[in-house]
Amino acid sequence: MMDNSNLSARDLAVIWHPYTQMQTAPAPVALLRGEGALLFDEANNSYIDATSSWWVNIHGHAHPYIAEQLALQARQLQHCIFAGYTHPPAVNLAERLLKILPGPQSRVFYSDNGSTAVEVALKMALQYWHNQDIKKRKILAFHHAYHGDTFGAMSVSGRSVFTRAFDDFLFEVHFIDLPTASNITSLKSQIAAWQPEEIAAFIFEPLIQGSAGMLMYEAAAFEELLQYCQSQNILLIADEVMTGFGRTGKNFAMQYTSVAPDIICLSKGLTGGNMALGVTTCTAAIYNAFLSDNKLKTLFHGHSFTANPLACAVALASLDLFLEPACAANRQRIHVQHRQFADRLNTLPVIKNTRVLGTILAFDIITAGEDGYTNQLADYLHRFFRERRIMLRPLGNTLYILPPYCITNEQLTQVYESIIACAEELMH
């Protein structure tokens, strides 16, 4: 039997954690099990997971149905090469996803995570034009975007603390502001000045930029921007890695517009946070541009764990749960409670810019420092909520709640009250 004693100390001796300054960070909390919206440490203390463990765990932890489907698949087929071979979970998942995605998506390409789903999307878009001998090599993206940590994904992300050490190695991208009713005309003019006939694709996080600080923007101006890009023959890449599977209220954020994307990137909630899996889907027109007797027109991309049967089986189980009416009802319940809590937050003088979209609630805490990821308030917030066993991960002075859909009203109230206590402490 494996020894689970003193995991935090053992961890510090051997592990390098993500997004962590290891010299100053406190020792990590050792978690041994999960149940619903709760996680339990070595002393069996419970923690409320108010951020779905990095936005992935939409159905909660250790869901019995997902565990059962994973076990069943593990006794059938755990892995096989996906070049020249296939298996039921991959085919079934692709068929079911294509039926519910926005727009006429035609094909599914499997990868491992959100960053790789974006890498595949960029390669699809650029090679789509290359295969037709059309010189469209530029990419359009939003300022402050975050699309992942691999080099292509970093290139189309806003230049920030996430990219600073690598900025000189990233390819050039045209960046524009988020669309509003007042700037949409100037955004179109800006794109026109960049010679849109040279722009291959526009990649975006629809309606909300997560890592930038949960920045939300309106669907109407966004739709007008997408329509303009379509009129200029610019492919549309919807990065729904975070927004997909109900986070914004609808099943997918692109369903707030009438515009169909050419390519969609998915991960995070795809497997309910239980296995690593990424998906990039595309229209028939894009897929057909790669069909040729010329092997150089092949999409030369793949991963050892492409379409892993275990991950696909888990995604199918997560999709079953997601499409149940109870899941939609839970998302609506959370949205209503968030709206009510937002009204309460707006009465506090230390809080500004409260915003809600679907099951996401975010707000900024007023400080003397600059708003953003490097705001020093983050360290205080980490300590405050960890001491109260509430799992919240601030983005600088931005705090957000993005819970699993199974969180109870009582658990949400506990999260809300801890935030009020934090605000009151900051006011004194």
Coordinates of N, CA and C in Angstrom, one line a residue, residues 211-420:
S211 N -8.2 34.0 -18.5 CA -6.9 34.3 -17.8 C -6.6 35.8 -17.8
A212 N -7.2 36.6 -18.7 CA -7.0 38.0 -18.7 C -7.6 38.7 -17.5
G213 N -8.4 37.9 -16.8 CA -9.2 38.5 -15.7 C -10.7 38.4 -15.8
M214 N -11.1 37.4 -16.5 CA -12.6 37.2 -16.7 C -13.2 38.4 -17.3
L215 N -12.6 38.9 -18.4 CA -13.1 40.1 -19.1 C -14.2 39.7 -20.0
M216 N -15.4 40.3 -19.8 CA -16.6 39.9 -20.5 C -16.9 41.0 -21.5
Y217 N -17.5 40.6 -22.7 CA -17.9 41.6 -23.7 C -19.2 41.2 -24.3
E218 N -19.9 42.2 -25.0 CA -21.2 42.0 -25.4 C -21.3 41.2 -26.8
A219 N -22.3 40.4 -26.9 CA -22.5 39.6 -28.1 C -22.8 40.3 -29.3
A220 N -23.5 41.5 -29.2 CA -24.0 42.2 -30.5 C -22.8 42.7 -31.3
A221 N -21.9 43.4 -30.6 CA -20.7 43.9 -31.3 C -19.8 42.8 -31.8
F222 N -19.7 41.8 -31.0 CA -18.9 40.6 -31.3 C -19.4 40.0 -32.6
E223 N -20.7 39.8 -32.7 CA -21.3 39.2 -33.9 C -21.0 40.1 -35.1
E224 N -21.1 41.4 -35.0 CA -20.8 42.3 -36.1 C -19.4 42.1 -36.6
L225 N -18.5 42.0 -35.6 CA -17.1 41.8 -35.9 C -16.8 40.5 -36.7
L226 N -17.5 39.4 -36.2 CA -17.4 38.1 -36.9 C -17.9 38.2 -38.3
Q227 N -19.0 38.8 -38.5 CA -19.6 38.9 -39.8 C -18.7 39.7 -40.7
Y228 N -18.0 40.7 -40.2 CA -17.1 41.5 -41.1 C -15.9 40.6 -41.4
C229 N -15.4 39.8 -40.5 CA -14.3 38.9 -40.8 C -14.7 37.9 -41.8
Q230 N -15.9 37.4 -41.7 CA -16.3 36.4 -42.7 C -16.4 37.1 -44.1
S231 N -16.9 38.3 -44.1 CA -17.0 39.0 -45.4 C -15.6 39.2 -46.1
Q232 N -14.6 39.2 -45.3 CA -13.2 39.4 -45.8 C -12.5 38.0 -46.0
N233 N -13.2 36.9 -45.9 CA -12.7 35.6 -46.1 C -11.6 35.2 -45.1
I234 N -11.9 35.6 -43.8 CA -11.0 35.3 -42.7 C -11.6 34.2 -41.9
L235 N -10.9 33.1 -41.8 CA -11.5 31.9 -41.0 C -11.7 32.3 -39.6
L236 N -12.7 31.7 -38.9 CA -13.0 32.0 -37.5 C -12.7 30.8 -36.7
I237 N -11.8 31.0 -35.7 CA -11.5 29.9 -34.8 C -12.0 30.3 -33.4
A238 N -13.0 29.5 -32.9 CA -13.6 29.7 -31.6 C -12.9 28.9 -30.6
D239 N -12.2 29.5 -29.7 CA -11.5 28.8 -28.6 C -12.5 28.7 -27.5
E240 N -13.2 27.6 -27.4 CA -14.2 27.3 -26.4 C -13.7 26.3 -25.4
V241 N -12.4 26.4 -25.2 CA -11.7 25.5 -24.2 C -12.3 25.7 -22.8
M242 N -12.5 27.0 -22.4 CA -13.1 27.3 -21.1 C -14.6 27.6 -21.2
T243 N -15.0 28.2 -22.3 CA -16.4 28.6 -22.4 C -17.4 27.4 -22.8
G244 N -16.8 26.3 -23.3 CA -17.7 25.2 -23.7 C -18.3 24.5 -22.6
F245 N -19.3 23.7 -22.9 CA -20.0 22.8 -22.0 C -20.7 23.6 -20.9
G246 N -21.4 24.7 -21.2 CA -22.3 25.3 -20.3 C -21.8 26.4 -19.5
R247 N -20.6 26.8 -19.5 CA -20.0 27.8 -18.6 C -20.7 29.1 -18.8
T248 N -21.1 29.5 -20.0 CA -21.6 30.9 -20.2 C -23.1 30.9 -20.1
G249 N -23.8 29.8 -19.8 CA -25.2 29.7 -19.8 C -25.7 28.8 -20.9
K250 N -25.3 29.1 -22.1 CA -25.7 28.2 -23.2 C -24.6 27.1 -23.3
N251 N -25.0 26.0 -24.1 CA -24.0 24.9 -24.2 C -22.7 25.4 -24.6
F252 N -22.6 26.3 -25.6 CA -21.4 26.8 -26.1 C -21.6 28.3 -26.3
A253 N -20.5 29.1 -26.0 CA -20.7 30.5 -26.1 C -21.0 31.1 -27.5
M254 N -20.6 30.4 -28.5 CA -20.9 30.8 -29.9 C -22.4 30.8 -30.2
Q255 N -23.1 30.1 -29.3 CA -24.6 30.1 -29.5 C -25.3 31.4 -29.1
Y256 N -24.5 32.3 -28.6 CA -25.0 33.7 -28.4 C -25.0 34.5 -29.6
T257 N -24.4 34.0 -30.7 CA -24.4 34.7 -32.0 C -25.0 33.8 -33.1
S258 N -25.3 34.4 -34.2 CA -25.8 33.6 -35.3 C -24.7 33.2 -36.3
V259 N -23.5 33.5 -35.9 CA -22.3 33.2 -36.8 C -21.7 31.9 -36.5
A260 N -21.5 31.1 -37.5 CA -20.9 29.7 -37.4 C -19.4 29.8 -37.5
P261 N -18.7 29.3 -36.5 CA -17.2 29.3 -36.7 C -16.7 28.2 -37.7
D262 N -15.6 28.4 -38.2 CA -15.0 27.4 -39.1 C -14.3 26.3 -38.3
I263 N -13.7 26.7 -37.2 CA -13.0 25.8 -36.3 C -13.3 26.0 -34.9
I264 N -13.4 24.9 -34.1 CA -13.7 25.1 -32.7 C -12.7 24.3 -31.9
C265 N -12.2 24.8 -30.8 CA -11.3 24.2 -29.9 C -12.0 23.8 -28.6
L266 N -11.8 22.6 -28.1 CA -12.5 22.2 -26.9 C -11.5 21.4 -26.0
S267 N -11.6 21.5 -24.7 CA -10.9 20.7 -23.7 C -11.6 20.9 -22.4
K268 N -10.9 21.1 -21.3 CA -11.4 21.3 -20.0 C -12.7 20.5 -19.7
G269 N -13.9 21.1 -19.8 CA -15.1 20.4 -19.4 C -15.4 19.2 -20.3
L270 N -14.7 19.0 -21.4 CA -14.9 18.0 -22.3 C -15.0 16.6 -21.6
T271 N -14.1 16.3 -20.7 CA -14.2 15.1 -19.9 C -14.6 15.3 -18.5
G272 N -15.2 16.4 -18.2 CA -15.6 16.7 -16.8 C -14.5 16.8 -15.9
G273 N -13.3 17.0 -16.4 CA -12.1 17.2 -15.6 C -11.5 15.9 -15.1
N274 N -11.9 14.8 -15.8 CA -11.4 13.5 -15.3 C -10.2 12.9 -16.0
M275 N -10.0 13.3 -17.3 CA -8.9 12.8 -18.1 C -8.5 14.0 -19.0
A276 N -7.2 13.9 -19.4 CA -6.7 14.9 -20.4 C -7.2 14.6 -21.8
L277 N -7.8 15.5 -22.5 CA -8.3 15.3 -23.8 C -8.5 16.7 -24.5
G278 N -8.1 16.8 -25.7 CA -8.4 18.0 -26.5 C -9.1 17.6 -27.8
V279 N -9.9 18.6 -28.3 CA -10.6 18.3 -29.6 C -10.5 19.6 -30.4
T280 N -10.3 19.5 -31.7 CA -10.4 20.6 -32.7 C -11.3 20.1 -33.7
T281 N -12.4 20.8 -34.0 CA -13.3 20.4 -35.0 C -13.3 21.5 -36.1
C282 N -13.7 21.0 -37.3 CA -13.7 22.0 -38.4 C -14.8 21.7 -39.4
T283 N -15.1 22.6 -40.3 CA -16.1 22.4 -41.3 C -15.6 21.5 -42.4
A284 N -16.5 21.1 -43.3 CA -16.2 20.2 -44.4 C -15.2 20.9 -45.4
A285 N -15.4 22.2 -45.6 CA -14.6 22.9 -46.5 C -13.1 22.9 -46.1
I286 N -12.9 23.0 -44.8 CA -11.5 23.0 -44.3 C -10.9 21.6 -44.5
Y287 N -11.7 20.6 -44.0 CA -11.2 19.2 -44.2 C -11.0 18.8 -45.6
N288 N -11.8 19.2 -46.5 CA -11.7 18.9 -47.9 C -10.4 19.4 -48.6
A289 N -9.9 20.6 -48.0 CA -8.7 21.2 -48.6 C -7.4 20.4 -48.3
F290 N -7.6 19.4 -47.4 CA -6.4 18.5 -47.1 C -6.5 17.2 -47.9
L291 N -7.6 16.9 -48.6 CA -7.7 15.7 -49.4 C -7.0 15.8 -50.7
S292 N -6.1 15.0 -51.0 CA -5.3 15.1 -52.2 C -4.4 13.8 -52.4
D293 N -4.1 13.6 -53.7 CA -3.1 12.5 -54.0 C -1.7 13.0 -53.5
N294 N -1.5 14.3 -53.3 CA -0.2 14.8 -52.9 C -0.1 14.7 -51.4
K295 N 0.8 13.9 -50.9 CA 0.9 13.6 -49.5 C 1.4 14.8 -48.7
L296 N 1.9 15.8 -49.4 CA 2.4 17.0 -48.7 C 1.2 17.9 -48.2
K297 N 0.0 17.6 -48.7 CA -1.2 18.3 -48.3 C -1.8 17.7 -47.0
T298 N -1.1 16.6 -46.5 CA -1.6 16.0 -45.2 C -1.4 16.9 -44.1
L299 N -2.3 16.9 -43.1 CA -2.1 17.6 -41.8 C -1.1 16.7 -41.0
F300 N 0.1 17.1 -41.0 CA 1.1 16.3 -40.3 C 1.2 16.8 -38.8
H301 N 0.2 16.2 -38.0 CA 0.2 16.5 -36.6 C -0.4 15.3 -35.9
G302 N 0.1 15.1 -34.7 CA -0.4 13.9 -33.9 C 0.2 13.9 -32.6
H303 N -0.4 13.0 -31.7 CA 0.1 12.9 -30.3 C 0.1 11.4 -30.0
S304 N 1.0 10.9 -29.2 CA 1.0 9.5 -28.8 C -0.4 9.1 -28.2
F305 N -1.0 10.0 -27.5 CA -2.3 9.7 -26.8 C -3.5 10.2 -27.5
T306 N -3.3 10.5 -28.8 CA -4.5 11.0 -29.6 C -5.6 10.0 -29.5
A307 N -6.8 10.6 -29.1 CA -8.1 9.8 -29.0 C -7.9 8.6 -28.1
N308 N -7.2 8.8 -27.0 CA -7.1 7.7 -26.0 C -8.4 7.2 -25.6
P309 N -8.6 5.8 -25.7 CA -10.0 5.3 -25.5 C -10.5 5.6 -24.1
L310 N -9.6 5.6 -23.1 CA -10.1 5.9 -21.7 C -10.6 7.3 -21.7
A311 N -9.9 8.2 -22.2 CA -10.3 9.6 -22.2 C -11.6 9.8 -23.0
C312 N -11.7 9.2 -24.1 CA -12.9 9.3 -24.9 C -14.1 8.7 -24.2
A313 N -13.9 7.6 -23.5 CA -15.0 7.0 -22.8 C -15.5 7.9 -21.6
V314 N -14.5 8.5 -21.0 CA -14.9 9.5 -19.9 C -15.6 10.7 -20.5
A315 N -15.2 11.2 -21.6 CA -15.9 12.3 -22.3 C -17.3 11.9 -22.6
L316 N -17.5 10.7 -23.1 CA -18.9 10.3 -23.4 C -19.7 10.3 -22.1
A317 N -19.2 9.8 -21.0 CA -19.9 9.7 -19.8 C -20.2 11.2 -19.3
S318 N -19.2 12.1 -19.4 CA -19.5 13.5 -19.0 C -20.5 14.1 -19.9
L319 N -20.5 13.8 -21.2 CA -21.5 14.3 -22.1 C -22.9 13.8 -21.7
D320 N -23.0 12.5 -21.4 CA -24.3 12.0 -20.9 C -24.9 12.9 -19.7
L321 N -24.0 13.1 -18.8 CA -24.4 13.9 -17.6 C -24.8 15.4 -18.0
F322 N -24.0 15.9 -18.9 CA -24.1 17.3 -19.3 C -25.5 17.5 -20.0
L323 N -25.9 16.6 -20.8 CA -27.1 16.7 -21.6 C -28.4 16.4 -20.8
E324 N -28.3 15.9 -19.5 CA -29.4 15.7 -18.7 C -30.1 17.0 -18.3
P325 N -31.4 17.1 -18.3 CA -32.1 18.3 -17.9 C -31.6 18.8 -16.5
A326 N -31.3 17.9 -15.6 CA -30.8 18.3 -14.3 C -29.6 19.2 -14.3
C327 N -28.7 19.0 -15.3 CA -27.5 19.8 -15.4 C -27.8 21.2 -15.8
A328 N -28.7 21.3 -16.8 CA -29.1 22.7 -17.2 C -29.8 23.4 -16.1
A329 N -30.6 22.7 -15.3 CA -31.3 23.3 -14.1 C -30.3 23.8 -13.1
N330 N -29.3 23.0 -12.8 CA -28.3 23.4 -11.9 C -27.5 24.6 -12.3
R331 N -27.2 24.7 -13.6 CA -26.5 25.9 -14.2 C -27.4 27.1 -14.0
Q332 N -28.6 27.0 -14.3 CA -29.5 28.1 -14.1 C -29.6 28.5 -12.6
R333 N -29.7 27.6 -11.8 CA -29.7 27.9 -10.3 C -28.5 28.6 -9.9
I334 N -27.4 28.2 -10.3 CA -26.1 28.9 -10.0 C -26.1 30.3 -10.5
H335 N -26.6 30.5 -11.8 CA -26.6 31.8 -12.4 C -27.5 32.8 -11.6
V336 N -28.7 32.3 -11.2 CA -29.6 33.1 -10.4 C -28.9 33.6 -9.1
Q337 N -28.3 32.6 -8.4 CA -27.7 32.9 -7.1 C -26.5 33.9 -7.3
H338 N -25.7 33.7 -8.4 CA -24.7 34.7 -8.7 C -25.2 36.1 -8.9
R339 N -26.3 36.2 -9.6 CA -26.9 37.5 -9.9 C -27.3 38.2 -8.6
Q340 N -27.9 37.4 -7.7 CA -28.3 38.0 -6.4 C -27.1 38.4 -5.6
F341 N -26.0 37.6 -5.6 CA -24.8 37.9 -4.9 C -24.1 39.1 -5.5
A342 N -24.2 39.2 -6.8 CA -23.6 40.4 -7.5 C -24.2 41.7 -7.0
D343 N -25.5 41.7 -6.8 CA -26.2 42.9 -6.2 C -25.6 43.2 -4.8
R344 N -25.4 42.2 -4.1 CA -24.8 42.4 -2.7 C -23.4 43.0 -2.8
L345 N -22.6 42.4 -3.7 CA -21.2 42.9 -3.9 C -21.2 44.3 -4.3
N346 N -22.1 44.7 -5.1 CA -22.1 46.1 -5.6 C -22.4 47.2 -4.5
T347 N -22.8 46.7 -3.3 CA -22.9 47.7 -2.2 C -21.6 47.9 -1.4
L348 N -20.6 47.1 -1.7 CA -19.4 47.2 -1.0 C -18.4 48.2 -1.6
P349 N -17.9 49.1 -0.9 CA -17.0 50.1 -1.5 C -15.6 49.6 -2.0
V350 N -15.2 48.4 -1.6 CA -13.9 47.9 -2.0 C -14.0 47.1 -3.2
I351 N -15.3 46.9 -3.7 CA -15.5 46.1 -4.9 C -15.9 46.9 -6.1
K352 N -15.4 46.5 -7.3 CA -15.8 47.2 -8.5 C -16.0 46.2 -9.7
N353 N -16.7 46.6 -10.7 CA -16.8 45.9 -12.0 C -17.3 44.5 -11.7
T354 N -18.4 44.3 -11.0 CA -18.9 43.0 -10.8 C -19.6 42.5 -12.1
R355 N -19.4 41.3 -12.5 CA -19.9 40.8 -13.7 C -20.3 39.3 -13.6
V356 N -21.3 39.0 -14.3 CA -21.8 37.6 -14.3 C -22.2 37.1 -15.7
L357 N -21.7 35.9 -16.1 CA -22.1 35.3 -17.3 C -22.3 33.8 -17.1
G358 N -23.5 33.3 -17.2 CA -23.7 31.9 -16.9 C -23.4 31.6 -15.5
T359 N -22.5 30.6 -15.3 CA -22.1 30.1 -14.0 C -20.8 30.8 -13.5
I360 N -20.4 31.9 -14.2 CA -19.2 32.6 -13.9 C -19.5 33.9 -13.2
L361 N -19.0 34.2 -12.0 CA -19.1 35.5 -11.4 C -17.7 36.0 -11.1
A362 N -17.5 37.2 -11.5 CA -16.2 37.8 -11.3 C -16.3 39.3 -10.8
F363 N -15.3 39.8 -10.1 CA -15.3 41.2 -9.7 C -13.8 41.5 -9.4
D364 N -13.6 42.8 -9.3 CA -12.2 43.3 -9.0 C -12.3 44.0 -7.7
I365 N -11.2 43.8 -6.9 CA -11.0 44.4 -5.6 C -10.2 45.7 -5.8
I366 N -10.6 46.8 -5.3 CA -9.9 48.1 -5.4 C -8.7 48.1 -4.6
T367 N -7.5 48.4 -5.2 CA -6.3 48.5 -4.5 C -5.5 49.7 -5.0
A368 N -4.4 50.0 -4.3 CA -3.6 51.1 -4.7 C -2.7 50.7 -5.9
G369 N -2.6 49.4 -6.1 CA -1.8 48.9 -7.2 C -2.5 48.9 -8.6
E370 N -1.8 48.5 -9.6 CA -2.4 48.4 -10.9 C -3.2 47.1 -11.0
D371 N -4.4 47.2 -11.6 CA -5.2 46.0 -11.9 C -4.5 45.1 -12.7
G372 N -4.6 43.8 -12.4 CA -4.0 42.8 -13.3 C -3.4 41.6 -12.5
Y373 N -2.9 40.7 -13.3 CA -2.4 39.4 -12.8 C -1.3 39.6 -11.7
T374 N -0.4 40.6 -11.9 CA 0.7 40.8 -11.0 C 0.3 41.6 -9.7
N375 N -0.9 42.0 -9.6 CA -1.3 42.8 -8.4 C -1.0 42.0 -7.1
Q376 N -0.3 42.6 -6.2 CA 0.2 41.9 -5.0 C -1.0 41.4 -4.1
L377 N -2.2 41.9 -4.3 CA -3.3 41.4 -3.4 C -3.5 39.9 -3.6
A378 N -3.1 39.4 -4.7 CA -3.3 37.9 -4.9 C -2.8 37.1 -3.8
D379 N -1.6 37.4 -3.3 CA -1.0 36.6 -2.2 C -1.9 36.6 -1.0
Y380 N -2.4 37.7 -0.6 CA -3.3 37.8 0.5 C -4.5 37.0 0.3
L381 N -5.1 37.1 -0.9 CA -6.4 36.4 -1.2 C -6.1 34.9 -1.1
H382 N -5.0 34.4 -1.7 CA -4.7 33.0 -1.6 C -4.7 32.5 -0.1
R383 N -4.0 33.3 0.7 CA -3.9 32.8 2.1 C -5.3 32.9 2.8
F384 N -6.0 34.0 2.6 CA -7.3 34.2 3.2 C -8.3 33.0 3.0
F385 N -8.4 32.7 1.7 CA -9.4 31.6 1.4 C -8.9 30.2 1.7
R386 N -7.6 30.0 1.6 CA -7.1 28.7 1.9 C -7.3 28.4 3.4
E387 N -7.1 29.4 4.2 CA -7.3 29.2 5.7 C -8.7 28.9 6.0
R388 N -9.6 29.3 5.1 CA -11.1 29.0 5.3 C -11.5 27.8 4.5
R389 N -10.6 27.2 3.9 CA -10.8 25.9 3.1 C -11.8 26.2 2.0
I390 N -11.6 27.3 1.3 CA -12.4 27.7 0.1 C -11.4 27.7 -1.0
M391 N -11.6 26.9 -2.1 CA -10.6 26.9 -3.2 C -11.0 27.9 -4.2
L392 N -10.4 29.1 -4.1 CA -10.5 30.2 -5.0 C -9.1 30.6 -5.5
R393 N -9.0 30.9 -6.8 CA -7.6 31.2 -7.3 C -7.7 32.6 -8.0
P394 N -7.3 33.7 -7.3 CA -7.5 35.0 -7.8 C -6.5 35.2 -9.0
L395 N -7.0 36.1 -9.9 CA -6.1 36.6 -11.0 C -5.7 38.0 -10.6
G396 N -4.6 38.1 -9.9 CA -4.2 39.4 -9.3 C -5.3 39.9 -8.3
N397 N -5.9 41.1 -8.6 CA -6.9 41.6 -7.7 C -8.3 41.2 -8.3
T398 N -8.4 40.4 -9.2 CA -9.7 39.8 -9.7 C -10.0 38.5 -9.1
L399 N -11.1 38.4 -8.5 CA -11.6 37.2 -7.9 C -12.8 36.7 -8.6
Y400 N -12.9 35.4 -8.8 CA -14.0 34.8 -9.6 C -14.5 33.5 -8.9
I401 N -15.7 33.2 -9.2 CA -16.3 31.9 -8.8 C -16.8 31.2 -10.0
L402 N -16.3 30.0 -10.2 CA -16.6 29.2 -11.4 C -16.8 27.8 -11.0
P403 N -17.9 27.5 -10.3 CA -18.0 26.2 -9.6 C -18.5 25.0 -10.4
P404 N -18.3 23.8 -9.9 CA -18.9 22.7 -10.6 C -20.4 22.8 -10.5
Y405 N -21.1 22.2 -11.5 CA -22.5 22.4 -11.5 C -23.3 21.7 -10.4
C406 N -22.6 20.8 -9.7 CA -23.3 20.1 -8.6 C -23.1 20.8 -7.3
I407 N -22.5 21.9 -7.2 CA -22.3 22.6 -6.0 C -23.7 22.9 -5.4
T408 N -23.8 22.7 -4.1 CA -25.1 22.9 -3.4 C -25.3 24.4 -3.1
N409 N -26.6 24.8 -2.8 CA -26.9 26.1 -2.4 C -26.1 26.5 -1.1
E410 N -26.0 25.5 -0.2 CA -25.4 25.8 1.1 C -23.9 26.0 0.8
Q411 N -23.3 25.2 0.0 CA -21.9 25.4 -0.3 C -21.6 26.8 -1.0
L412 N -22.5 27.1 -2.0 CA -22.3 28.4 -2.6 C -22.4 29.6 -1.6
T413 N -23.4 29.4 -0.7 CA -23.6 30.5 0.4 C -22.3 30.6 1.2
Q414 N -21.7 29.4 1.5 CA -20.4 29.5 2.3 C -19.3 30.2 1.5
V415 N -19.3 30.0 0.2 CA -18.3 30.7 -0.6 C -18.6 32.2 -0.6
Y416 N -19.8 32.5 -0.8 CA -20.2 34.0 -0.8 C -19.9 34.6 0.5
E417 N -20.2 34.0 1.6 CA -20.0 34.6 2.9 C -18.5 34.8 3.2
S418 N -17.7 33.8 2.7 CA -16.2 34.0 2.9 C -15.7 35.2 2.1
I419 N -16.3 35.5 0.9 CA -15.9 36.7 0.1 C -16.3 37.9 0.8
I420 N -17.5 37.9 1.4 CA -18.0 39.1 2.2 C -17.0 39.4 3.4

